[in-house]
PDB file of N, CA and C in Angstrom:
ATOM      1  N   MET A   1       0.821  -1.241   0.030  1.00 50.00           N
ATOM      2  CA  MET A   1       0.043  -0.030  -0.082  1.00 50.00           C
ATOM      3  C   MET A   1       0.904   1.253  -0.015  1.00 50.00           C
ATOM      4  N   THR A   2       0.598   2.166  -0.822  1.00 54.00           N
ATOM      5  CA  THR A   2       1.341   3.564  -0.959  1.00 54.00           C
ATOM      6  C   THR A   2       0.691   4.520  -0.130  1.00 54.00           C
ATOM      7  N   GLU A   3       1.550   5.361   0.388  1.00 62.00           N
ATOM      8  CA  GLU A   3       1.198   6.487   1.124  1.00 62.00           C
ATOM      9  C   GLU A   3       0.963   7.641   0.251  1.00 62.00           C
ATOM     10  N   ARG A   4      -0.173   8.337   0.478  1.00 71.00           N
ATOM     11  CA  ARG A   4      -0.428   9.532  -0.378  1.00 71.00           C
ATOM     12  C   ARG A   4       0.430  10.826   0.178  1.00 71.00           C
ATOM     13  N   ALA A   5       1.141  11.412  -0.719  1.00 83.00           N
ATOM     14  CA  ALA A   5       1.907  12.547  -0.240  1.00 83.00           C
ATOM     15  C   ALA A   5       1.189  13.818   0.068  1.00 83.00           C
ATOM     16  N   GLN A   6       1.356  14.440   1.216  1.00 91.00           N
ATOM     17  CA  GLN A   6       0.417  15.310   1.592  1.00 91.00           C
ATOM     18  C   GLN A   6       1.326  16.546   2.198  1.00 91.00           C
ATOM     19  N   PHE A   7       0.683  17.749   2.321  1.00 95.00           N
ATOM     20  CA  PHE A   7       1.292  19.015   3.058  1.00 95.00           C
ATOM     21  C   PHE A   7       0.994  18.888   4.350  1.00 95.00           C
ATOM     22  N   ASP A   8       1.896  19.484   5.220  1.00 95.00           N
ATOM     23  CA  ASP A   8       1.585  19.585   6.594  1.00 95.00           C
ATOM     24  C   ASP A   8       0.569  20.754   6.758  1.00 95.00           C
ATOM     25  N   ALA A   9       0.066  21.012   8.062  1.00 94.00           N
ATOM     26  CA  ALA A   9      -1.013  22.036   8.168  1.00 94.00           C
ATOM     27  C   ALA A   9      -0.361  23.372   7.988  1.00 94.00           C
ATOM     28  N   GLU A  10       0.755  23.603   8.306  1.00 96.00           N
ATOM     29  CA  GLU A  10       1.362  25.001   7.991  1.00 96.00           C
ATOM     30  C   GLU A  10       1.503  25.238   6.436  1.00 96.00           C
ATOM     31  N   GLU A  11       1.901  24.128   5.785  1.00 96.00           N
ATOM     32  CA  GLU A  11       2.002  24.449   4.351  1.00 96.00           C
ATOM     33  C   GLU A  11       0.642  24.604   3.702  1.00 96.00           C
ATOM     34  N   GLU A  12      -0.382  23.873   4.221  1.00 94.00           N
ATOM     35  CA  GLU A  12      -1.741  24.163   3.694  1.00 94.00           C
ATOM     36  C   GLU A  12      -2.325  25.484   4.064  1.00 94.00           C
ATOM     37  N   ARG A  13      -1.942  25.990   5.115  1.00 93.00           N
ATOM     38  CA  ARG A  13      -2.362  27.208   5.482  1.00 93.00           C
ATOM     39  C   ARG A  13      -1.616  28.280   4.474  1.00 93.00           C
ATOM     40  N   ALA A  14      -0.419  28.025   4.248  1.00 95.00           N
ATOM     41  CA  ALA A  14       0.294  29.132   3.407  1.00 95.00           C
ATOM     42  C   ALA A  14      -0.302  29.172   1.978  1.00 95.00           C
ATOM     43  N   VAL A  15      -0.749  27.940   1.460  1.00 94.00           N
ATOM     44  CA  VAL A  15      -1.240  28.011   0.137  1.00 94.00           C
ATOM     45  C   VAL A  15      -2.651  28.581   0.143  1.00 94.00           C
ATOM     46  N   ARG A  16      -3.552  28.237   1.126  1.00 91.00           N
ATOM     47  CA  ARG A  16      -4.700  28.985   1.173  1.00 91.00           C
ATOM     48  C   ARG A  16      -4.609  30.484   1.314  1.00 91.00           C
ATOM     49  N   GLU A  17      -3.728  30.961   2.146  1.00 92.00           N
ATOM     50  CA  GLU A  17      -3.512  32.396   2.280  1.00 92.00           C
ATOM     51  C   GLU A  17      -3.017  33.064   1.062  1.00 92.00           C
ATOM     52  N   ALA A  18      -1.991  32.273   0.350  1.00 94.00           N
ATOM     53  CA  ALA A  18      -1.382  32.923  -0.949  1.00 94.00           C
ATOM     54  C   ALA A  18      -2.648  32.950  -2.080  1.00 94.00           C
ATOM     55  N   TYR A  19      -3.481  31.946  -2.137  1.00 91.00           N
ATOM     56  CA  TYR A  19      -4.504  31.980  -2.996  1.00 91.00           C
ATOM     57  C   TYR A  19      -5.589  33.008  -2.796  1.00 91.00           C
ATOM     58  N   ALA A  20      -5.873  33.211  -1.528  1.00 89.00           N
ATOM     59  CA  ALA A  20      -6.703  34.380  -1.217  1.00 89.00           C
ATOM     60  C   ALA A  20      -6.246  35.764  -1.510  1.00 89.00           C
ATOM     61  N   ARG A  21      -4.917  35.824  -1.220  1.00 93.00           N
ATOM     62  CA  ARG A  21      -4.216  37.182  -1.418  1.00 93.00           C
ATOM     63  C   ARG A  21      -3.941  37.360  -3.003  1.00 93.00           C
ATOM     64  N   ASP A  22      -3.405  36.384  -3.755  1.00 94.00           N
ATOM     65  CA  ASP A  22      -2.824  36.642  -4.927  1.00 94.00           C
ATOM     66  C   ASP A  22      -3.857  36.031  -6.088  1.00 94.00           C
ATOM     67  N   GLY A  23      -4.771  35.151  -5.680  1.00 91.00           N
ATOM     68  CA  GLY A  23      -5.530  34.390  -6.643  1.00 91.00           C
ATOM     69  C   GLY A  23      -4.917  33.229  -7.388  1.00 91.00           C
ATOM     70  N   HIS A  24      -3.780  32.939  -6.829  1.00 94.00           N
ATOM     71  CA  HIS A  24      -2.865  31.688  -7.290  1.00 94.00           C
ATOM     72  C   HIS A  24      -2.016  31.326  -6.168  1.00 94.00           C
ATOM     73  N   ALA A  25      -1.394  30.224  -6.131  1.00 96.00           N
ATOM     74  CA  ALA A  25      -0.503  29.751  -5.274  1.00 96.00           C
ATOM     75  C   ALA A  25       0.595  28.922  -5.654  1.00 96.00           C
ATOM     76  N   ASP A  26       1.833  28.981  -5.140  1.00 97.00           N
ATOM     77  CA  ASP A  26       3.008  28.056  -5.560  1.00 97.00           C
ATOM     78  C   ASP A  26       2.980  27.063  -4.534  1.00 97.00           C
ATOM     79  N   CYS A  27       3.432  25.848  -5.012  1.00 97.00           N
ATOM     80  CA  CYS A  27       3.665  24.649  -4.162  1.00 97.00           C
ATOM     81  C   CYS A  27       4.716  25.160  -3.070  1.00 97.00           C
ATOM     82  N   PRO A  28       4.523  24.830  -1.854  1.00 96.00           N
ATOM     83  CA  PRO A  28       5.593  25.000  -0.849  1.00 96.00           C
ATOM     84  C   PRO A  28       6.693  24.333  -0.713  1.00 96.00           C
ATOM     85  N   ARG A  29       6.548  23.215  -1.489  1.00 95.00           N
ATOM     86  CA  ARG A  29       7.706  22.197  -1.546  1.00 95.00           C
ATOM     87  C   ARG A  29       8.529  22.284  -2.753  1.00 95.00           C
ATOM     88  N   CYS A  30       7.874  22.585  -3.998  1.00 94.00           N
ATOM     89  CA  CYS A  30       8.430  22.650  -5.263  1.00 94.00           C
ATOM     90  C   CYS A  30       8.780  24.054  -5.802  1.00 94.00           C
ATOM     91  N   ALA A  31       7.954  25.093  -5.287  1.00 96.00           N
ATOM     92  CA  ALA A  31       7.849  26.416  -5.864  1.00 96.00           C
ATOM     93  C   ALA A  31       7.486  26.481  -7.234  1.00 96.00           C
ATOM     94  N   VAL A  32       6.454  25.476  -7.577  1.00 97.00           N
ATOM     95  CA  VAL A  32       5.829  25.477  -8.965  1.00 97.00           C
ATOM     96  C   VAL A  32       4.385  25.956  -8.755  1.00 97.00           C
ATOM     97  N   ARG A  33       4.071  26.747  -9.696  1.00 97.00           N
ATOM     98  CA  ARG A  33       2.490  27.312  -9.650  1.00 97.00           C
ATOM     99  C   ARG A  33       1.590  26.005  -9.662  1.00 97.00           C
ATOM    100  N   MET A  34       0.735  26.189  -8.578  1.00 97.00           N
ATOM    101  CA  MET A  34      -0.205  25.034  -8.543  1.00 97.00           C
ATOM    102  C   MET A  34      -1.506  25.167  -9.454  1.00 97.00           C
ATOM    103  N   ARG A  35      -2.024  23.985  -9.952  1.00 96.00           N
ATOM    104  CA  ARG A  35      -3.073  24.202 -10.946  1.00 96.00           C
ATOM    105  C   ARG A  35      -4.282  24.203 -10.240  1.00 96.00           C
ATOM    106  N   GLU A  36      -5.306  24.877 -10.588  1.00 93.00           N
ATOM    107  CA  GLU A  36      -6.730  25.140  -9.827  1.00 93.00           C
ATOM    108  C   GLU A  36      -7.722  24.285 -10.520  1.00 93.00           C
ATOM    109  N   ARG A  37      -8.486  23.676  -9.732  1.00 89.00           N
ATOM    110  CA  ARG A  37      -9.646  23.144 -10.243  1.00 89.00           C
ATOM    111  C   ARG A  37     -10.857  23.406  -9.297  1.00 89.00           C
ATOM    112  N   SER A  38     -11.926  24.044  -9.836  1.00 81.00           N
ATOM    113  CA  SER A  38     -13.140  24.430  -9.062  1.00 81.00           C
ATOM    114  C   SER A  38     -13.943  23.189  -8.843  1.00 81.00           C
ATOM    115  N   ILE A  39     -14.450  23.270  -7.690  1.00 80.00           N
ATOM    116  CA  ILE A  39     -15.393  22.075  -7.402  1.00 80.00           C
ATOM    117  C   ILE A  39     -16.632  22.727  -6.777  1.00 80.00           C
ATOM    118  N   GLY A  40     -17.845  22.249  -7.409  1.00 68.00           N
ATOM    119  CA  GLY A  40     -19.099  22.771  -6.855  1.00 68.00           C
ATOM    120  C   GLY A  40     -19.585  21.629  -5.976  1.00 68.00           C
ATOM    121  N   GLY A  41     -20.545  22.054  -5.099  1.00 61.00           N
ATOM    122  CA  GLY A  41     -20.983  21.109  -4.114  1.00 61.00           C
ATOM    123  C   GLY A  41     -22.077  21.656  -3.443  1.00 61.00           C
ATOM    124  N   GLY A  42     -22.866  20.691  -2.419  1.00 57.00           N
ATOM    125  CA  GLY A  42     -23.920  21.195  -1.775  1.00 57.00           C
ATOM    126  C   GLY A  42     -25.234  20.983  -2.516  1.00 57.00           C
ATOM    127  N   SER A  43     -26.319  21.550  -2.119  1.00 56.00           N
ATOM    128  CA  SER A  43     -27.453  21.296  -2.901  1.00 56.00           C
ATOM    129  C   SER A  43     -28.110  22.653  -3.013  1.00 56.00           C
ATOM    130  N   PHE A  44     -28.247  22.918  -4.291  1.00 54.00           N
ATOM    131  CA  PHE A  44     -28.818  24.274  -4.702  1.00 54.00           C
ATOM    132  C   PHE A  44     -30.314  24.160  -4.154  1.00 54.00           C
ATOM    133  N   GLY A  45     -30.981  23.186  -4.415  1.00 55.00           N
ATOM    134  CA  GLY A  45     -32.290  23.231  -3.896  1.00 55.00           C
ATOM    135  C   GLY A  45     -32.617  23.265  -2.529  1.00 55.00           C
ATOM    136  N   LEU A  46     -31.556  23.120  -1.671  1.00 54.00           N
ATOM    137  CA  LEU A  46     -31.834  23.329  -0.039  1.00 54.00           C
ATOM    138  C   LEU A  46     -31.300  24.703   0.308  1.00 54.00           C
ATOM    139  N   GLY A  47     -30.929  25.488  -0.702  1.00 52.00           N
ATOM    140  CA  GLY A  47     -30.574  26.873  -0.266  1.00 52.00           C
ATOM    141  C   GLY A  47     -29.074  27.142   0.111  1.00 52.00           C
ATOM    142  N   TYR A  48     -28.272  26.157  -0.175  1.00 56.00           N
ATOM    143  CA  TYR A  48     -26.942  26.259   0.139  1.00 56.00           C
ATOM    144  C   TYR A  48     -26.094  25.552  -0.959  1.00 56.00           C
ATOM    145  N   ALA A  49     -24.928  26.083  -1.172  1.00 62.00           N
ATOM    146  CA  ALA A  49     -24.031  25.535  -2.187  1.00 62.00           C
ATOM    147  C   ALA A  49     -22.746  25.958  -1.754  1.00 62.00           C
ATOM    148  N   ARG A  50     -21.723  25.088  -1.861  1.00 66.00           N
ATOM    149  CA  ARG A  50     -20.336  25.375  -1.626  1.00 66.00           C
ATOM    150  C   ARG A  50     -19.519  25.516  -2.731  1.00 66.00           C
ATOM    151  N   LYS A  51     -18.489  26.456  -2.893  1.00 76.00           N
ATOM    152  CA  LYS A  51     -17.582  26.738  -4.003  1.00 76.00           C
ATOM    153  C   LYS A  51     -16.400  26.404  -3.283  1.00 76.00           C
ATOM    154  N   ARG A  52     -15.709  25.282  -3.904  1.00 83.00           N
ATOM    155  CA  ARG A  52     -14.404  24.778  -3.377  1.00 83.00           C
ATOM    156  C   ARG A  52     -13.345  24.912  -4.488  1.00 83.00           C
ATOM    157  N   GLU A  53     -12.082  25.142  -4.119  1.00 87.00           N
ATOM    158  CA  GLU A  53     -11.095  25.055  -4.879  1.00 87.00           C
ATOM    159  C   GLU A  53     -10.168  23.976  -4.627  1.00 87.00           C
ATOM    160  N   TRP A  54      -9.684  23.432  -5.597  1.00 92.00           N
ATOM    161  CA  TRP A  54      -8.654  22.206  -5.438  1.00 92.00           C
ATOM    162  C   TRP A  54      -7.424  22.606  -6.058  1.00 92.00           C
ATOM    163  N   LEU A  55      -6.355  22.870  -5.365  1.00 94.00           N
ATOM    164  CA  LEU A  55      -5.082  23.433  -5.910  1.00 94.00           C
ATOM    165  C   LEU A  55      -4.297  22.139  -5.984  1.00 94.00           C
ATOM    166  N   LEU A  56      -3.718  21.797  -7.093  1.00 95.00           N
ATOM    167  CA  LEU A  56      -2.704  20.567  -7.163  1.00 95.00           C
ATOM    168  C   LEU A  56      -1.435  21.046  -7.861  1.00 95.00           C
ATOM    169  N   CYS A  57      -0.307  20.341  -7.156  1.00 96.00           N
ATOM    170  CA  CYS A  57       1.037  20.714  -7.716  1.00 96.00           C
ATOM    171  C   CYS A  57       1.246  19.777  -8.779  1.00 96.00           C
ATOM    172  N   PRO A  58       1.670  20.203 -10.050  1.00 96.00           N
ATOM    173  CA  PRO A  58       1.981  19.200 -11.026  1.00 96.00           C
ATOM    174  C   PRO A  58       3.173  18.471 -10.966  1.00 96.00           C
ATOM    175  N   SER A  59       4.080  19.010 -10.006  1.00 95.00           N
ATOM    176  CA  SER A  59       5.333  18.276  -9.714  1.00 95.00           C
ATOM    177  C   SER A  59       5.244  17.221  -8.779  1.00 95.00           C
ATOM    178  N   CYS A  60       4.846  17.435  -7.519  1.00 95.00           N
ATOM    179  CA  CYS A  60       4.862  16.387  -6.428  1.00 95.00           C
ATOM    180  C   CYS A  60       3.660  15.852  -6.097  1.00 95.00           C
ATOM    181  N   HIS A  61       2.487  16.395  -6.800  1.00 94.00           N
ATOM    182  CA  HIS A  61       1.332  15.760  -6.791  1.00 94.00           C
ATOM    183  C   HIS A  61       0.521  15.973  -5.462  1.00 94.00           C
ATOM    184  N   ARG A  62       1.052  16.886  -4.641  1.00 95.00           N
ATOM    185  CA  ARG A  62       0.303  17.181  -3.342  1.00 95.00           C
ATOM    186  C   ARG A  62      -0.794  18.054  -3.875  1.00 95.00           C
ATOM    187  N   SER A  63      -1.882  18.289  -2.774  1.00 94.00           N
ATOM    188  CA  SER A  63      -3.003  19.142  -3.163  1.00 94.00           C
ATOM    189  C   SER A  63      -3.649  19.707  -1.815  1.00 94.00           C
ATOM    190  N   VAL A  64      -4.393  20.790  -2.080  1.00 93.00           N
ATOM    191  CA  VAL A  64      -5.112  21.338  -1.013  1.00 93.00           C
ATOM    192  C   VAL A  64      -6.452  21.657  -1.552  1.00 93.00           C
ATOM    193  N   LEU A  65      -7.489  21.193  -0.699  1.00 90.00           N
ATOM    194  CA  LEU A  65      -8.854  21.316  -1.065  1.00 90.00           C
ATOM    195  C   LEU A  65      -9.433  22.299   0.012  1.00 90.00           C
ATOM    196  N   PHE A  66      -9.991  23.345  -0.415  1.00 82.00           N
ATOM    197  CA  PHE A  66     -10.605  24.282   0.674  1.00 82.00           C
ATOM    198  C   PHE A  66     -11.945  24.965   0.039  1.00 82.00           C
ATOM    199  N   ASP A  67     -12.679  25.387   1.081  1.00 82.00           N
ATOM    200  CA  ASP A  67     -13.883  26.071   0.917  1.00 82.00           C
ATOM    201  C   ASP A  67     -13.523  27.596   0.596  1.00 82.00           C
ATOM    202  N   VAL A  68     -13.826  28.029  -0.600  1.00 70.00           N
ATOM    203  CA  VAL A  68     -13.440  29.361  -0.937  1.00 70.00           C
ATOM    204  C   VAL A  68     -14.005  30.475  -0.116  1.00 70.00           C
ATOM    205  N   LYS A  69     -15.240  30.387   0.158  1.00 66.00           N
ATOM    206  CA  LYS A  69     -15.817  31.519   1.144  1.00 66.00           C
ATOM    207  C   LYS A  69     -15.177  31.608   2.456  1.00 66.00           C
ATOM    208  N   ARG A  70     -14.923  30.422   3.156  1.00 54.00           N
ATOM    209  CA  ARG A  70     -14.551  30.460   4.461  1.00 54.00           C
ATOM    210  C   ARG A  70     -13.003  30.293   4.379  1.00 54.00           C
ATOM    211  N   GLY A  71     -12.405  29.758   3.479  1.00 47.00           N
ATOM    212  CA  GLY A  71     -10.957  29.753   3.426  1.00 47.00           C
ATOM    213  C   GLY A  71     -10.407  28.800   4.213  1.00 47.00           C
ATOM    214  N   THR A  72     -11.286  27.495   4.291  1.00 50.00           N
ATOM    215  CA  THR A  72     -10.826  26.573   5.424  1.00 50.00           C
ATOM    216  C   THR A  72     -10.897  25.210   4.544  1.00 50.00           C
ATOM    217  N   ARG A  73     -10.209  24.232   5.183  1.00 48.00           N
ATOM    218  CA  ARG A  73     -10.001  22.862   4.553  1.00 48.00           C
ATOM    219  C   ARG A  73     -11.402  22.196   4.732  1.00 48.00           C
ATOM    220  N   ASN A  74     -11.733  21.416   3.773  1.00 46.00           N
ATOM    221  CA  ASN A  74     -12.967  20.627   3.716  1.00 46.00           C
ATOM    222  C   ASN A  74     -12.654  19.314   4.360  1.00 46.00           C
TER     223      ASN A  74
END
């Protein structure tokens, strides 16, 4: 079984802060621009919907998923 590469909590926070401030983020491990994937979610019929961003590093394949409005990890 292979272990999935992950950022630590401080690295994730730095990525979220950079994205909120600059509209993009670089991987804290590789210094490569992370790719963005918008992810919808929730239920529009119930009056709530979440907009999430998934930032992926094309080099080391680590990623950060967070709620755009709250700036928090899902």
